[in-house]
Short mmCIF file of C-alpha atoms and ligand atoms in Angstrom, two decimals:
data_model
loop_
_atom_site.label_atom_id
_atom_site.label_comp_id
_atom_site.label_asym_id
_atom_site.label_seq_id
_atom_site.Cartn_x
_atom_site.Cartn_y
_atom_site.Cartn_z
CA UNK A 145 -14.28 -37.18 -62.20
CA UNK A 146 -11.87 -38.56 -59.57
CA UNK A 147 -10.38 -35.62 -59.52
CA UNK A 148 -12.37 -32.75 -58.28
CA UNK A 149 -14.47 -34.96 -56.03
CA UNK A 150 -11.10 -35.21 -54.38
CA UNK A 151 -10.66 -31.48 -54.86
CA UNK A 152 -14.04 -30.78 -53.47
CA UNK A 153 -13.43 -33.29 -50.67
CA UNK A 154 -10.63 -31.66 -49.53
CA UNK A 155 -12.14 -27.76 -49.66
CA UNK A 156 -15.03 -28.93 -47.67
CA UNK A 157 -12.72 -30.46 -45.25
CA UNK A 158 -11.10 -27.53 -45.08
CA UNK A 159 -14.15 -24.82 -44.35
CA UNK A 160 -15.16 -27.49 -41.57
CA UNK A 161 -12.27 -27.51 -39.80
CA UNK A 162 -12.04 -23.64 -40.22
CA UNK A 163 -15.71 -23.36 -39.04
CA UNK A 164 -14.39 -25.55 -35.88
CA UNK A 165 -11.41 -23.49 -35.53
CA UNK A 166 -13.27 -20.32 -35.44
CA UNK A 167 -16.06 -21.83 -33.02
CA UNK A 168 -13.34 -22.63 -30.87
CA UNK A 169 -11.72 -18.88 -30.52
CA UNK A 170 -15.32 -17.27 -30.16
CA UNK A 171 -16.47 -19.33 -27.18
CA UNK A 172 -12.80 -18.92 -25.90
CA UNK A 173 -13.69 -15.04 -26.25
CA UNK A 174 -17.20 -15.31 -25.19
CA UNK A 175 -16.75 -15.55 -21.34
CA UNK A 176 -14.51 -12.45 -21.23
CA UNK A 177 -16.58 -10.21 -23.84
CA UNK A 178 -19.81 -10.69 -23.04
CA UNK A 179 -19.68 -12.03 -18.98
CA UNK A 180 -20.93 -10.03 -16.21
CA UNK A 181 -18.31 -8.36 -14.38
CA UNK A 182 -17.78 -10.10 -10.82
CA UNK A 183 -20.36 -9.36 -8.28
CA UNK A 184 -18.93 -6.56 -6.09
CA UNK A 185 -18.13 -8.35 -2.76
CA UNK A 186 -16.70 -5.54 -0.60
CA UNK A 187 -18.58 -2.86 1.01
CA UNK A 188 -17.74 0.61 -0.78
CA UNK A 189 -16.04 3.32 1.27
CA UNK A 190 -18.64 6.24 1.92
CA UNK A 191 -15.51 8.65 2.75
CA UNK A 192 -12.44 9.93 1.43
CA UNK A 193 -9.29 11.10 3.38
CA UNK A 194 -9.48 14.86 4.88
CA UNK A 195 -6.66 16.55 2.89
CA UNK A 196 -6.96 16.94 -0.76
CA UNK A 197 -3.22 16.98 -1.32
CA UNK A 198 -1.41 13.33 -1.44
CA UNK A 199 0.90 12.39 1.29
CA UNK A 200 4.32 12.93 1.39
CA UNK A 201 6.89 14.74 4.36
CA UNK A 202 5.75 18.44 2.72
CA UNK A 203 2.35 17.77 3.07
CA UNK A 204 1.02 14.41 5.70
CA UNK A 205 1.95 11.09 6.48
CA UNK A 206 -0.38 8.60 8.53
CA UNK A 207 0.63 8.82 12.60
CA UNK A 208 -0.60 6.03 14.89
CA UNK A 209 -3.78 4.36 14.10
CA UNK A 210 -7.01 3.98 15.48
CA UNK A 211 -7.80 1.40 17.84
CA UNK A 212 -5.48 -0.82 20.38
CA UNK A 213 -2.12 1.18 20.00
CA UNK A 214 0.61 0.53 22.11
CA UNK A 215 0.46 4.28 22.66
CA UNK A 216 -3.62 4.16 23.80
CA UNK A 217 -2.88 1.03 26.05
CA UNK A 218 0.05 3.13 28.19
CA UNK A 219 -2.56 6.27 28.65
CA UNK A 220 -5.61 4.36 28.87
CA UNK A 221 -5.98 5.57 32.38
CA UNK A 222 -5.80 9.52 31.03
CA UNK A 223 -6.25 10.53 27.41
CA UNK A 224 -7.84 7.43 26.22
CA UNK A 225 -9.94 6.73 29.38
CA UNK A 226 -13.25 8.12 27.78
CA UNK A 227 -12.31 5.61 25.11
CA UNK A 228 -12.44 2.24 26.55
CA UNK A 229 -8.49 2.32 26.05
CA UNK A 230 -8.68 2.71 22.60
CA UNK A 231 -7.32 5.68 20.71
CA UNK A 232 -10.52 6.08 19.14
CA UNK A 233 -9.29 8.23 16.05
CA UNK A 234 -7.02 7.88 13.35
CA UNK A 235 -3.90 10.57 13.54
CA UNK A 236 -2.48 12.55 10.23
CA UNK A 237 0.36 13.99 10.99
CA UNK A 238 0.71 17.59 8.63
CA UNK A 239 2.15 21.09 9.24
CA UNK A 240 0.36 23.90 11.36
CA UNK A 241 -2.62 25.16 8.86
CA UNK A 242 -2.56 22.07 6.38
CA UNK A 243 -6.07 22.34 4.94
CA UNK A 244 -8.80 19.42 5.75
CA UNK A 245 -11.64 18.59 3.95
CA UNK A 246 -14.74 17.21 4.75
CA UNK A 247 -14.88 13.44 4.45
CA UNK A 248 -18.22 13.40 3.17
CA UNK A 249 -21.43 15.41 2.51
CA UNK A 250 -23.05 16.79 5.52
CA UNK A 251 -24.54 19.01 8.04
CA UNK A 252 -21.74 20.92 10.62
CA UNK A 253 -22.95 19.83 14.30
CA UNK A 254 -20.93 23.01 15.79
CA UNK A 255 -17.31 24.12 15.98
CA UNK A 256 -15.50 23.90 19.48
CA UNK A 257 -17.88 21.95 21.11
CA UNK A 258 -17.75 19.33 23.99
CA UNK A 259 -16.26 16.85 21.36
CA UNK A 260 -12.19 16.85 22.93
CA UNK A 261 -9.21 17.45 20.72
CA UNK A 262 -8.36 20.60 22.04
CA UNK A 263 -7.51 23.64 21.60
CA UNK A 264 -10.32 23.57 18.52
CA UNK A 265 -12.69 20.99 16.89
CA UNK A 266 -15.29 20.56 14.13
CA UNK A 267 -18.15 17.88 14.28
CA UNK A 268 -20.12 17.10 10.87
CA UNK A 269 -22.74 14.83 10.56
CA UNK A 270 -22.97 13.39 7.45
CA UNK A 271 -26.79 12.05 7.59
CA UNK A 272 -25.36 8.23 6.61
CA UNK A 273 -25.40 7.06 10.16
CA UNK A 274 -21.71 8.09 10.64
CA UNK A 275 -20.32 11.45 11.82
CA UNK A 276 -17.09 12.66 11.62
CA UNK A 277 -14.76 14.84 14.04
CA UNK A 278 -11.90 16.74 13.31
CA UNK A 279 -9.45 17.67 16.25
CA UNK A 280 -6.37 19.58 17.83
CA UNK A 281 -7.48 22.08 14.73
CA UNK A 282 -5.27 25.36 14.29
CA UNK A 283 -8.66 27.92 14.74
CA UNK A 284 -12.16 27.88 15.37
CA UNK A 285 -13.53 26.92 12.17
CA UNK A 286 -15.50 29.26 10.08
CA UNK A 287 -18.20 27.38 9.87
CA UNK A 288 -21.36 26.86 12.23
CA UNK A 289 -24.15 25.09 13.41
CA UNK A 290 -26.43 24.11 10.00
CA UNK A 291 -24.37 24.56 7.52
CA UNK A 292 -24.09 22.29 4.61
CA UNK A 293 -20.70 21.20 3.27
CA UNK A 294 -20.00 19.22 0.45
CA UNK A 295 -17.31 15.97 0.54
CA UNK A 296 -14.02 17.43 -0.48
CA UNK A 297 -14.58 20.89 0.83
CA UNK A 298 -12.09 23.00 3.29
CA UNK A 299 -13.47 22.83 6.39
CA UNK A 300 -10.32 23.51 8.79
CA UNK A 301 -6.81 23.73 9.33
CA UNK A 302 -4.34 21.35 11.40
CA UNK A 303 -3.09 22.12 14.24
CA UNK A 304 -1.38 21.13 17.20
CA UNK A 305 -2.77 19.63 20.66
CA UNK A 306 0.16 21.70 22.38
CA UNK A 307 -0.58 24.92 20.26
CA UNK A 308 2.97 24.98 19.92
CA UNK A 309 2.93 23.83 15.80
CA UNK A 310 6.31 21.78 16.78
CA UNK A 311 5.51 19.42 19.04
CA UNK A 312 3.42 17.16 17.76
CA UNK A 313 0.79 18.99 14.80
CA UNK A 314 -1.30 17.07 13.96
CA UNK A 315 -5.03 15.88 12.57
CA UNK A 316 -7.24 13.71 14.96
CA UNK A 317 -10.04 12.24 13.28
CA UNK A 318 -12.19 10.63 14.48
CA UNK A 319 -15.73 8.52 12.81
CA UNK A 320 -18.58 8.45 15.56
CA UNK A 321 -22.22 7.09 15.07
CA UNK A 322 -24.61 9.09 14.85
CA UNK A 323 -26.41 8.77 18.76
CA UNK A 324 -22.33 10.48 19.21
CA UNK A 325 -22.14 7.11 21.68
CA UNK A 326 -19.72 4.95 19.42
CA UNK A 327 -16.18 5.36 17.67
CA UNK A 328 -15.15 3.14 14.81
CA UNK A 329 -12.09 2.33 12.85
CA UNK A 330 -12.02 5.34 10.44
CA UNK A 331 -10.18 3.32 7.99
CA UNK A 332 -12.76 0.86 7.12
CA UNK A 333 -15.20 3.77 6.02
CA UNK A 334 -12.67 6.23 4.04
CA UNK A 335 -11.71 4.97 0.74
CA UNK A 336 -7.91 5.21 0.60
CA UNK A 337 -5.01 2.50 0.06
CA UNK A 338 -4.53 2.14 3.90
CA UNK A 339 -1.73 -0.36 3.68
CA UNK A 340 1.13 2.01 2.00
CA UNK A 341 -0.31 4.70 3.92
CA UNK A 342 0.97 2.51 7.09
CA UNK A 343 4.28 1.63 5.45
CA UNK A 344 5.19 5.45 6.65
CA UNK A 345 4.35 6.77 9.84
CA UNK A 346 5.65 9.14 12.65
CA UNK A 347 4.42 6.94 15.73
CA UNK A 348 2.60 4.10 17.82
CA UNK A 349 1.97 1.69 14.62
CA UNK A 350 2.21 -0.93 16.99
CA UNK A 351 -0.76 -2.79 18.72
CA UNK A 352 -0.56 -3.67 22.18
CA UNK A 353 -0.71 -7.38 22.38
CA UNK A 354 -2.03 -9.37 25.36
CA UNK A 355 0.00 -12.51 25.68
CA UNK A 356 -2.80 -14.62 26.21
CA UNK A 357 -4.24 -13.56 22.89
CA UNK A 358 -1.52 -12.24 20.76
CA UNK A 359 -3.13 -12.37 17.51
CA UNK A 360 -6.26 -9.99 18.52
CA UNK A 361 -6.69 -6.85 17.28
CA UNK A 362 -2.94 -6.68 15.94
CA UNK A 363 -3.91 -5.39 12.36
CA UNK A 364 -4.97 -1.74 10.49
CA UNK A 365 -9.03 -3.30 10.00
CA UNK A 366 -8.95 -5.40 12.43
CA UNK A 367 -9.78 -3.09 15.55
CA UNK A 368 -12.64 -2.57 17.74
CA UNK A 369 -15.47 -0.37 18.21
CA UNK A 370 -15.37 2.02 21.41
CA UNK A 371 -18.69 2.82 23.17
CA UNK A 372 -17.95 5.84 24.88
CA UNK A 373 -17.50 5.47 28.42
CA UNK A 374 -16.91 1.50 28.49
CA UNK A 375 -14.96 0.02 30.16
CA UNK A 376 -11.30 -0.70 29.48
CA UNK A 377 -10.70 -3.42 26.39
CA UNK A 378 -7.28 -3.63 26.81
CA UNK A 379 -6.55 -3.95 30.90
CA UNK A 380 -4.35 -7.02 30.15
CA UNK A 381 -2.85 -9.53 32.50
CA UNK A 382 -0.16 -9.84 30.28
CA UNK A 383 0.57 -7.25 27.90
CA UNK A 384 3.33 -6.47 25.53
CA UNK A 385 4.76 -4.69 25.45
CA UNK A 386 4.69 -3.69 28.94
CA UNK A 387 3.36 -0.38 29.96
CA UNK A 388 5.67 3.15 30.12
CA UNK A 389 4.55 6.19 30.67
CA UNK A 390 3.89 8.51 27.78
CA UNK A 391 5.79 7.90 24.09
ZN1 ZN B 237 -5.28 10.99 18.20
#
């Protein structure tokens, strides 16, 4: 009888340590099967970018940012006055006639209107607190007052703010609320990866820095709001670098 008590000693033995062993593997698979994904931390990005083609030298690349550009600071006291200093839209560089979408959903506010950017603009207003406008366009956009466009579709073609379509074509677009009285930082509202976007660029990635603050305002997201008709943000008493006239 010694011998298969021993036996059954042993086999019981053995389905407990299997029943620990496979205890041990489903609570080790239990957080990742049946927990909650992570609670979604960032804002999401209303927009998307205004071409539907992806960048590249045939097509657009990302120009000089929004906000405290080197560029902005040196013509703060002409293009950018309006502005507080800032250059209060984001430039794509693209080819004469490049096709733009609309960033969103929305309702056109008028073509060629009192909004800059010559020689042609487009202003949208996306009913989300935010509209956006589209400058230094090729044409008058075929599109008016009322209508409705849907995110993604053509709204205009690129142009250039010299009309030459060698100088300098390019998109300026700008995100403005909706009382038309602030500009933000158009990359914190379109959903794109902004960070290789700004590994290639044509011009003015740089921030102006003001020596006696050098780390404000120096990155893509980290830029301020303009109210129009502010005053200056970046009249520094020690900028770098220092200022030149127009680059
Ligand atoms: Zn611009």
């Amino acid at each position: 009888m010694t011998a298969p008590r021993r036996v059954g000693l042993y086999f019981f033995l053995r389905c407990g340590l299997t029943a620990v062993l496979l205890l041990i593997l489903l609570g080790m698979s239990f957080p990742t099967t049946f927990a909650r994904e992570p609670a979604q931390t960032a804002q999401a990005k209303p927009f998307i970018l205004p071409f539907a083609a992806p960048p590249g030298p045939d097509t657009w690349l990302l120009g000089q940012m929004y906000g405290n550009t080197t560029g902005a600071y040196s013509n703060r006291r002409n293009f950018y006055a309006a502005g507080q200093g800032l250059h209060f839209g984001l430039d794509l560089s693209a080819p004469c006639g490049t096709e733009i979408v609309a960033l969103g959903d929305g309702v056109v506010v008028g073509a060629d209107g009192p909004w800059g950017s010559a020689p042609h603009n487009l202003l949208i207003n996306h009913e989300n607190g935010w509209m956006s406008m589209y400058g230094h366009l090729l044409e008058t956009p075929k599109l008016k007052a009322g209508d409705r466009v849907r995110q993604g579709q053509v709204v205009a073609l690129s142009g250039d703010p010299d009309s030459t379509c060698h100088s300098r074509p390019h998109l300026h677009l700008e995100i403005r609320d909706a009382k038309n009285t602030k500009f933000v930082n158009p990359i914190n509202l379109i959903d794109a990866d902004w960070d290789t976007l700004a590994l290639v660029g044509q011009f003015g990635r740089g921030f102006e820095r003001d020596l006696a603050a050098p780390r404000q305002w120096q990155t893509l997201y980290d830029q301020p709001d303009g109210l129009r008709g502010g005053p200056f943000l970046n009249e520094y008493p020690e900028p770098w670098p220092p200022a030149f006239p127009f680059r």
